[in-house]
């Protein structure tokens, strides 16, 4: 069973649930942020949106909600946790991933399809991609500029934690074109692009689908 | 007692908002600007007896949620 976490202001939850249920054919349930029991879950997706209206910092308030201690427990147990867009911001602010997402360098909300290069396929979410492969997914964010200190950046490179980089122009000013990062164990990943909006041909592309397929495959192999 | 928390982006991190405003001021003819920055202020009223207690509590708030130490720094004034 995969859970899709809903905070007030989350707005991509139904899209992710649809993809997991219809395109990937896997059991999925919404998880309201006040739910107290996540024991039945094998994996979790924190979808995009504007949790708590993006007040304070994007993702900051959601990241400190009590349910996050259970999310951290799942992460420690090695269960896959995927943060998309606002979900990525939440994972960073909660300390589950290194770095932070600052305001886009152009200050504008950017909404378009982008090319992305797969930097690392050795984690729970990227198995079905080739290293160096260029894929297309849409982005839609105002605070997507990935930043961290130099030491963390080198450490991430050394440990192969950068999973995706923007392959064309850098849409938000992210350090070293970073679009997605994973933890060292490879079971927690965050990315600014929206794989759920690129999982069915009718929406313009299917390049994002393999992230969910890989996640589900890794769960079923356990 | 009132705590005034000032939060700003760490030095060296590009602040695109400040850059944009500075450019617009220059467009308006202000040629002598050598630096421009933005900060954010939180004002918190606290029912506590001592400034020390207020500071302790506000420090904890900053660490727990108000400030992201990866990109921000802060100062606290108790008034």
mmCIF file of C-alpha atoms in Angstrom:
data_model
loop_
_atom_site.group_PDB
_atom_site.id
_atom_site.type_symbol
_atom_site.label_atom_id
_atom_site.label_comp_id
_atom_site.label_asym_id
_atom_site.label_seq_id
_atom_site.Cartn_x
_atom_site.Cartn_y
_atom_site.Cartn_z
ATOM 1 C CA UNK A 1 0.000 0.000 0.000
ATOM 2 C CA UNK A 2 1.342 3.393 -0.991
ATOM 3 C CA UNK A 3 0.180 6.520 0.832
ATOM 4 C CA UNK A 4 -0.211 9.967 -0.689
ATOM 5 C CA UNK A 5 0.133 12.632 1.984
ATOM 6 C CA UNK A 6 -2.342 15.527 2.067
ATOM 7 C CA UNK A 7 -1.757 18.786 3.926
ATOM 8 C CA UNK A 8 -4.074 21.789 3.728
ATOM 9 C CA UNK A 9 -3.117 23.347 0.396
ATOM 10 C CA UNK A 10 -1.768 20.184 -1.255
ATOM 11 C CA UNK A 11 -3.207 20.090 -4.776
ATOM 12 C CA UNK A 12 -1.471 17.326 -6.743
ATOM 13 C CA UNK A 13 -2.622 14.502 -4.463
ATOM 14 C CA UNK A 14 -5.420 13.236 -6.726
ATOM 15 C CA UNK A 15 -3.131 13.291 -9.768
ATOM 16 C CA UNK A 16 -0.581 11.099 -7.989
ATOM 17 C CA UNK A 17 -3.294 8.768 -6.689
ATOM 18 C CA UNK A 18 -4.699 8.439 -10.199
ATOM 19 C CA UNK A 19 -1.330 7.557 -11.691
ATOM 20 C CA UNK A 20 -0.528 5.002 -8.990
ATOM 21 C CA UNK A 21 -3.972 3.372 -9.183
ATOM 22 C CA UNK A 22 -4.710 3.591 -12.915
ATOM 23 C CA UNK A 23 -1.371 3.722 -14.708
ATOM 24 C CA UNK A 24 0.734 1.650 -12.291
ATOM 25 C CA UNK A 25 -2.129 -0.504 -10.932
ATOM 26 C CA UNK A 26 -0.985 -0.389 -7.362
ATOM 27 C CA UNK A 27 -2.943 -0.078 -4.134
ATOM 28 C CA UNK A 28 -2.893 3.524 -2.992
ATOM 29 C CA UNK A 29 -4.641 5.514 -0.291
ATOM 30 C CA UNK A 30 -4.737 9.184 0.621
ATOM 31 C CA UNK A 31 -3.135 9.970 3.972
ATOM 32 C CA UNK A 32 -4.590 13.014 5.712
ATOM 33 C CA UNK A 33 -1.994 14.894 7.743
ATOM 34 C CA UNK A 34 -3.965 14.224 10.916
ATOM 35 C CA UNK A 35 -3.881 10.439 10.370
ATOM 36 C CA UNK A 36 -2.125 8.871 13.275
ATOM 37 C CA UNK A 37 -1.275 5.481 11.849
ATOM 38 C CA UNK A 38 0.954 4.918 8.819
ATOM 39 C CA UNK A 39 1.891 1.364 9.792
ATOM 40 C CA UNK A 40 0.086 -0.167 6.788
ATOM 41 C CA UNK A 41 2.146 1.816 4.287
ATOM 42 C CA UNK A 42 5.013 0.352 2.242
ATOM 43 C CA UNK A 43 5.869 3.707 0.704
ATOM 44 C CA UNK A 44 4.790 7.333 0.687
ATOM 45 C CA UNK A 45 4.496 10.148 -1.824
ATOM 46 C CA UNK A 46 4.404 13.774 -0.647
ATOM 47 C CA UNK A 47 2.780 15.499 -3.619
ATOM 48 C CA UNK A 48 2.985 19.058 -4.871
ATOM 49 C CA UNK A 49 0.841 22.052 -4.083
ATOM 50 C CA UNK A 50 0.984 24.967 -1.696
ATOM 51 C CA UNK A 51 0.821 23.437 1.763
ATOM 52 C CA UNK A 52 -0.216 26.101 4.291
ATOM 53 C CA UNK A 53 -0.304 28.649 1.503
ATOM 54 C CA UNK A 54 3.506 28.590 1.182
ATOM 55 C CA UNK A 55 3.562 30.895 4.213
ATOM 56 C CA UNK A 56 6.820 31.331 6.136
ATOM 57 C CA UNK A 57 8.794 29.311 3.513
ATOM 58 C CA UNK A 58 7.419 26.847 0.982
ATOM 59 C CA UNK A 59 6.989 23.543 2.823
ATOM 60 C CA UNK A 60 8.232 24.881 6.175
ATOM 61 C CA UNK A 61 5.024 24.511 8.164
ATOM 62 C CA UNK A 62 4.116 21.080 6.791
ATOM 63 C CA UNK A 63 7.663 19.934 7.548
ATOM 64 C CA UNK A 64 7.132 20.514 11.272
ATOM 65 C CA UNK A 65 3.720 18.858 11.612
ATOM 66 C CA UNK A 66 3.539 15.888 14.024
ATOM 67 C CA UNK A 67 2.907 13.393 11.180
ATOM 68 C CA UNK A 68 6.442 14.063 9.950
ATOM 69 C CA UNK A 69 7.892 12.093 12.860
ATOM 70 C CA UNK A 70 6.137 9.036 11.413
ATOM 71 C CA UNK A 71 7.427 9.911 7.943
ATOM 72 C CA UNK A 72 10.942 10.057 9.412
ATOM 73 C CA UNK A 73 10.376 6.663 10.999
ATOM 74 C CA UNK A 74 9.364 5.222 7.614
ATOM 75 C CA UNK A 75 12.517 6.716 6.104
ATOM 76 C CA UNK A 76 14.668 5.126 8.820
ATOM 77 C CA UNK A 77 13.018 1.772 8.114
ATOM 78 C CA UNK A 78 14.153 2.080 4.498
ATOM 79 C CA UNK A 79 10.679 2.555 3.025
ATOM 80 C CA UNK A 80 10.586 4.651 -0.164
ATOM 81 C CA UNK A 81 9.527 8.266 0.273
ATOM 82 C CA UNK A 82 9.129 10.494 -2.765
ATOM 83 C CA UNK A 83 8.661 14.269 -2.509
ATOM 84 C CA UNK A 84 7.421 16.067 -5.614
ATOM 85 C CA UNK A 85 7.755 19.854 -5.879
ATOM 86 C CA UNK A 86 6.231 21.100 -2.614
ATOM 87 C CA UNK A 87 6.928 17.587 -1.311
ATOM 88 C CA UNK A 88 10.627 18.116 -2.103
ATOM 89 C CA UNK A 89 10.548 21.433 -0.232
ATOM 90 C CA UNK A 90 8.930 19.669 2.739
ATOM 91 C CA UNK A 91 11.533 16.865 2.780
ATOM 92 C CA UNK A 92 14.379 19.409 2.754
ATOM 93 C CA UNK A 93 12.856 21.567 5.481
ATOM 94 C CA UNK A 94 12.232 18.441 7.569
ATOM 95 C CA UNK A 95 15.904 17.516 7.270
ATOM 96 C CA UNK A 96 15.241 14.279 5.365
ATOM 97 C CA UNK A 97 17.167 15.621 2.381
ATOM 98 C CA UNK A 98 20.103 18.060 2.368
ATOM 99 C CA UNK A 99 19.817 21.641 1.103
ATOM 100 C CA UNK A 100 16.879 23.993 0.631
ATOM 101 C CA UNK A 101 14.702 25.414 -2.147
ATOM 102 C CA UNK A 102 14.939 29.207 -2.393
ATOM 103 C CA UNK A 103 12.960 31.657 -4.534
ATOM 104 C CA UNK A 104 13.528 31.277 -8.281
ATOM 105 C CA UNK A 105 16.260 33.542 -9.509
ATOM 106 C CA UNK A 106 13.871 35.265 -11.940
ATOM 107 C CA UNK A 107 11.319 35.671 -9.102
ATOM 108 C CA UNK A 108 8.620 34.349 -11.431
ATOM 109 C CA UNK A 109 6.537 31.227 -11.064
ATOM 110 C CA UNK A 110 7.818 28.986 -13.868
ATOM 111 C CA UNK A 111 5.429 26.499 -15.475
ATOM 112 C CA UNK A 112 6.702 24.551 -18.500
ATOM 113 C CA UNK A 113 8.143 21.273 -19.796
ATOM 114 C CA UNK A 114 11.889 20.894 -19.254
ATOM 115 C CA UNK A 115 14.641 18.488 -20.293
ATOM 116 C CA UNK A 116 16.307 16.624 -17.462
ATOM 117 C CA UNK A 117 19.405 14.465 -17.364
ATOM 118 C CA UNK A 118 19.425 11.314 -15.234
ATOM 119 C CA UNK A 119 22.580 11.588 -13.115
ATOM 120 C CA UNK A 120 22.181 8.499 -11.008
ATOM 121 C CA UNK A 121 19.954 5.476 -11.424
ATOM 122 C CA UNK A 122 21.142 3.590 -8.385
ATOM 123 C CA UNK A 123 18.244 4.254 -6.049
ATOM 124 C CA UNK A 124 14.702 3.106 -5.373
ATOM 125 C CA UNK A 125 13.117 5.542 -7.834
ATOM 126 C CA UNK A 126 15.465 5.659 -10.816
ATOM 127 C CA UNK A 127 16.153 1.994 -11.624
ATOM 128 C CA UNK A 128 14.252 2.048 -14.915
ATOM 129 C CA UNK A 129 16.251 4.968 -16.355
ATOM 130 C CA UNK A 130 19.692 4.919 -17.875
ATOM 131 C CA UNK A 131 22.450 7.082 -16.466
ATOM 132 C CA UNK A 132 22.849 10.077 -18.780
ATOM 133 C CA UNK A 133 19.415 9.617 -20.354
ATOM 134 C CA UNK A 134 17.571 12.873 -21.124
ATOM 135 C CA UNK A 135 13.891 12.866 -20.197
ATOM 136 C CA UNK A 136 11.083 15.442 -20.258
ATOM 137 C CA UNK A 137 8.760 16.455 -17.437
ATOM 138 C CA UNK A 138 6.854 19.620 -16.542
ATOM 139 C CA UNK A 139 7.870 21.952 -13.718
ATOM 140 C CA UNK A 140 5.555 24.416 -11.953
ATOM 141 C CA UNK A 141 7.091 26.316 -9.046
ATOM 142 C CA UNK A 142 8.101 29.688 -7.639
ATOM 143 C CA UNK A 143 10.597 28.395 -5.071
ATOM 144 C CA UNK A 144 12.689 25.772 -6.823
ATOM 145 C CA UNK A 145 16.228 27.129 -6.703
ATOM 146 C CA UNK A 146 18.185 24.331 -5.063
ATOM 147 C CA UNK A 147 20.891 25.610 -2.720
ATOM 148 C CA UNK A 148 23.248 24.070 -0.186
ATOM 149 C CA UNK A 149 26.720 24.853 1.095
ATOM 150 C CA UNK A 150 29.779 23.899 -0.924
ATOM 151 C CA UNK A 151 30.797 21.101 1.434
ATOM 152 C CA UNK A 152 27.360 19.462 1.229
ATOM 153 C CA UNK A 153 27.404 19.773 -2.557
ATOM 154 C CA UNK A 154 30.761 17.981 -2.864
ATOM 155 C CA UNK A 155 29.608 15.327 -0.422
ATOM 156 C CA UNK A 156 26.435 14.754 -2.452
ATOM 157 C CA UNK A 157 28.448 14.413 -5.632
ATOM 158 C CA UNK A 158 30.839 11.995 -3.984
ATOM 159 C CA UNK A 159 27.991 9.860 -2.657
ATOM 160 C CA UNK A 160 26.007 10.021 -5.891
ATOM 161 C CA UNK A 161 22.998 11.702 -4.267
ATOM 162 C CA UNK A 162 22.166 14.035 -7.169
ATOM 163 C CA UNK A 163 19.629 12.195 -9.302
ATOM 164 C CA UNK A 164 18.416 14.768 -11.854
ATOM 165 C CA UNK A 165 19.806 17.953 -13.388
ATOM 166 C CA UNK A 166 18.183 20.384 -15.794
ATOM 167 C CA UNK A 167 19.630 19.476 -19.182
ATOM 168 C CA UNK A 168 18.575 22.588 -21.104
ATOM 169 C CA UNK A 169 18.405 26.063 -19.625
ATOM 170 C CA UNK A 170 18.358 26.302 -15.867
ATOM 171 C CA UNK A 171 14.796 27.509 -15.136
ATOM 172 C CA UNK A 172 15.235 28.690 -11.549
ATOM 173 C CA UNK A 173 18.922 29.291 -10.835
ATOM 174 C CA UNK A 174 19.476 25.971 -9.029
ATOM 175 C CA UNK A 175 23.069 25.268 -8.006
ATOM 176 C CA UNK A 176 24.776 23.123 -10.616
ATOM 177 C CA UNK A 177 21.415 22.691 -12.395
ATOM 178 C CA UNK A 178 20.138 20.368 -9.675
ATOM 179 C CA UNK A 179 16.505 19.266 -10.149
ATOM 180 C CA UNK A 180 16.366 16.218 -7.872
ATOM 181 C CA UNK A 181 18.331 14.708 -4.990
ATOM 182 C CA UNK A 182 18.165 11.526 -2.935
ATOM 183 C CA UNK A 183 19.472 10.581 0.484
ATOM 184 C CA UNK A 184 22.565 8.429 0.732
ATOM 185 C CA UNK A 185 20.558 5.233 1.251
ATOM 186 C CA UNK A 186 18.549 5.991 -1.906
ATOM 187 C CA UNK A 187 15.099 5.468 -0.347
ATOM 188 C CA UNK A 188 14.173 9.158 0.004
ATOM 189 C CA UNK A 189 14.103 11.334 -3.093
ATOM 190 C CA UNK A 190 12.837 14.812 -3.861
ATOM 191 C CA UNK A 191 12.462 16.499 -7.232
ATOM 192 C CA UNK A 192 10.983 19.750 -8.495
ATOM 193 C CA UNK A 193 9.533 18.342 -11.789
ATOM 194 C CA UNK A 194 6.152 16.600 -11.721
ATOM 195 C CA UNK A 195 6.429 12.938 -12.796
ATOM 196 C CA UNK A 196 2.676 12.453 -12.211
ATOM 197 C CA UNK A 197 1.997 14.984 -14.973
ATOM 198 C CA UNK A 198 4.167 12.959 -17.349
ATOM 199 C CA UNK A 199 2.880 9.442 -16.749
ATOM 200 C CA UNK A 200 0.143 9.137 -19.366
ATOM 201 C CA UNK A 201 0.570 9.797 -23.078
ATOM 202 C CA UNK A 202 -2.581 11.891 -23.260
ATOM 203 C CA UNK A 203 -0.872 14.491 -21.039
ATOM 204 C CA UNK A 204 2.053 14.890 -23.423
ATOM 205 C CA UNK A 205 4.608 12.379 -22.232
ATOM 206 C CA UNK A 206 5.300 9.304 -20.118
ATOM 207 C CA UNK A 207 8.863 9.928 -18.988
ATOM 208 C CA UNK A 208 7.836 10.346 -15.357
ATOM 209 C CA UNK A 209 6.011 7.034 -15.081
ATOM 210 C CA UNK A 210 9.160 4.975 -14.519
ATOM 211 C CA UNK A 211 9.786 6.756 -11.199
ATOM 212 C CA UNK A 212 6.540 5.282 -9.813
ATOM 213 C CA UNK A 213 7.145 1.922 -11.526
ATOM 214 C CA UNK A 214 10.599 1.722 -9.991
ATOM 215 C CA UNK A 215 9.238 2.638 -6.547
ATOM 216 C CA UNK A 216 6.516 -0.007 -6.748
ATOM 217 C CA UNK A 217 8.905 -2.654 -8.097
ATOM 218 C CA UNK A 218 11.334 -2.068 -5.234
ATOM 219 C CA UNK A 219 8.495 -2.454 -2.727
ATOM 220 C CA UNK A 220 7.252 -5.697 -4.274
ATOM 221 C CA UNK A 221 10.780 -7.137 -4.336
ATOM 222 C CA UNK A 222 11.160 -6.729 -0.579
ATOM 223 C CA UNK B 1 7.220 41.485 26.313
ATOM 224 C CA UNK B 2 7.833 41.760 22.620
ATOM 225 C CA UNK B 3 10.422 39.866 20.611
ATOM 226 C CA UNK B 4 11.568 41.235 17.291
ATOM 227 C CA UNK B 5 13.157 38.577 15.080
ATOM 228 C CA UNK B 6 14.939 39.699 11.963
ATOM 229 C CA UNK B 7 15.568 37.019 9.339
ATOM 230 C CA UNK B 8 17.708 37.484 6.258
ATOM 231 C CA UNK B 9 19.304 35.334 3.588
ATOM 232 C CA UNK B 10 22.835 34.266 4.451
ATOM 233 C CA UNK B 11 25.653 36.336 3.010
ATOM 234 C CA UNK B 12 26.747 35.129 -0.394
ATOM 235 C CA UNK B 13 23.322 33.768 -1.295
ATOM 236 C CA UNK B 14 21.781 35.661 -4.166
ATOM 237 C CA UNK B 15 18.676 37.607 -3.118
ATOM 238 C CA UNK B 16 16.792 38.089 -6.417
ATOM 239 C CA UNK B 17 14.134 40.277 -4.796
ATOM 240 C CA UNK B 18 16.742 42.755 -3.536
ATOM 241 C CA UNK B 19 18.519 42.756 -6.898
ATOM 242 C CA UNK B 20 15.275 43.505 -8.737
ATOM 243 C CA UNK B 21 14.326 46.367 -6.424
ATOM 244 C CA UNK B 22 17.838 47.831 -6.609
ATOM 245 C CA UNK B 23 17.700 47.740 -10.408
ATOM 246 C CA UNK B 24 14.342 49.492 -10.417
ATOM 247 C CA UNK B 25 15.697 52.235 -8.127
ATOM 248 C CA UNK B 26 18.609 52.695 -10.490
ATOM 249 C CA UNK B 27 16.164 52.956 -13.381
ATOM 250 C CA UNK B 28 14.443 55.753 -11.451
ATOM 251 C CA UNK B 29 17.718 57.640 -11.450
ATOM 252 C CA UNK B 30 19.247 56.758 -8.053
ATOM 253 C CA UNK B 31 22.865 56.265 -9.038
ATOM 254 C CA UNK B 32 24.543 56.119 -5.621
ATOM 255 C CA UNK B 33 23.277 52.772 -4.351
ATOM 256 C CA UNK B 34 26.197 50.513 -3.466
ATOM 257 C CA UNK B 35 24.174 47.818 -1.732
ATOM 258 C CA UNK B 36 20.574 46.771 -1.248
ATOM 259 C CA UNK B 37 19.133 43.970 0.852
ATOM 260 C CA UNK B 38 15.795 42.810 2.180
ATOM 261 C CA UNK B 39 14.978 41.345 5.601
ATOM 262 C CA UNK B 40 11.919 39.908 7.176
ATOM 263 C CA UNK B 41 10.718 40.781 10.668
ATOM 264 C CA UNK B 42 8.583 38.689 13.002
ATOM 265 C CA UNK B 43 7.026 40.442 15.998
ATOM 266 C CA UNK B 44 6.011 38.113 18.809
ATOM 267 C CA UNK B 45 4.247 39.217 21.989
ATOM 268 C CA UNK B 46 4.992 36.934 24.917
ATOM 269 C CA UNK B 47 3.455 36.652 28.365
ATOM 270 C CA UNK B 48 6.628 35.890 30.302
ATOM 271 C CA UNK B 49 8.277 37.574 33.293
ATOM 272 C CA UNK B 50 11.840 37.982 32.111
ATOM 273 C CA UNK B 51 13.650 39.001 28.953
ATOM 274 C CA UNK B 52 15.884 35.987 29.419
ATOM 275 C CA UNK B 53 12.925 33.615 29.320
ATOM 276 C CA UNK B 54 11.501 35.395 26.276
ATOM 277 C CA UNK B 55 14.812 35.069 24.466
ATOM 278 C CA UNK B 56 15.097 31.367 25.304
ATOM 279 C CA UNK B 57 11.626 30.668 24.006
ATOM 280 C CA UNK B 58 12.102 32.678 20.834
ATOM 281 C CA UNK B 59 15.499 31.072 20.151
ATOM 282 C CA UNK B 60 13.778 27.710 20.251
ATOM 283 C CA UNK B 61 11.052 28.902 17.859
ATOM 284 C CA UNK B 62 13.734 30.063 15.430
ATOM 285 C CA UNK B 63 15.553 26.755 15.583
ATOM 286 C CA UNK B 64 12.400 24.664 15.269
ATOM 287 C CA UNK B 65 10.527 26.414 12.473
ATOM 288 C CA UNK B 66 10.950 30.144 11.909
ATOM 289 C CA UNK B 67 14.396 29.999 10.322
ATOM 290 C CA UNK B 68 15.933 27.608 7.820
ATOM 291 C CA UNK B 69 19.601 27.491 8.837
ATOM 292 C CA UNK B 70 20.627 26.245 5.387
ATOM 293 C CA UNK B 71 19.815 29.575 3.769
ATOM 294 C CA UNK B 72 18.901 32.050 6.510
ATOM 295 C CA UNK B 73 20.367 33.780 9.577
ATOM 296 C CA UNK B 74 18.606 35.769 12.277
ATOM 297 C CA UNK B 75 18.913 38.197 15.140
ATOM 298 C CA UNK B 76 16.611 38.557 18.142
ATOM 299 C CA UNK B 77 15.806 41.760 20.032
ATOM 300 C CA UNK B 78 13.673 41.692 23.145
ATOM 301 C CA UNK B 79 11.800 44.966 23.635
#
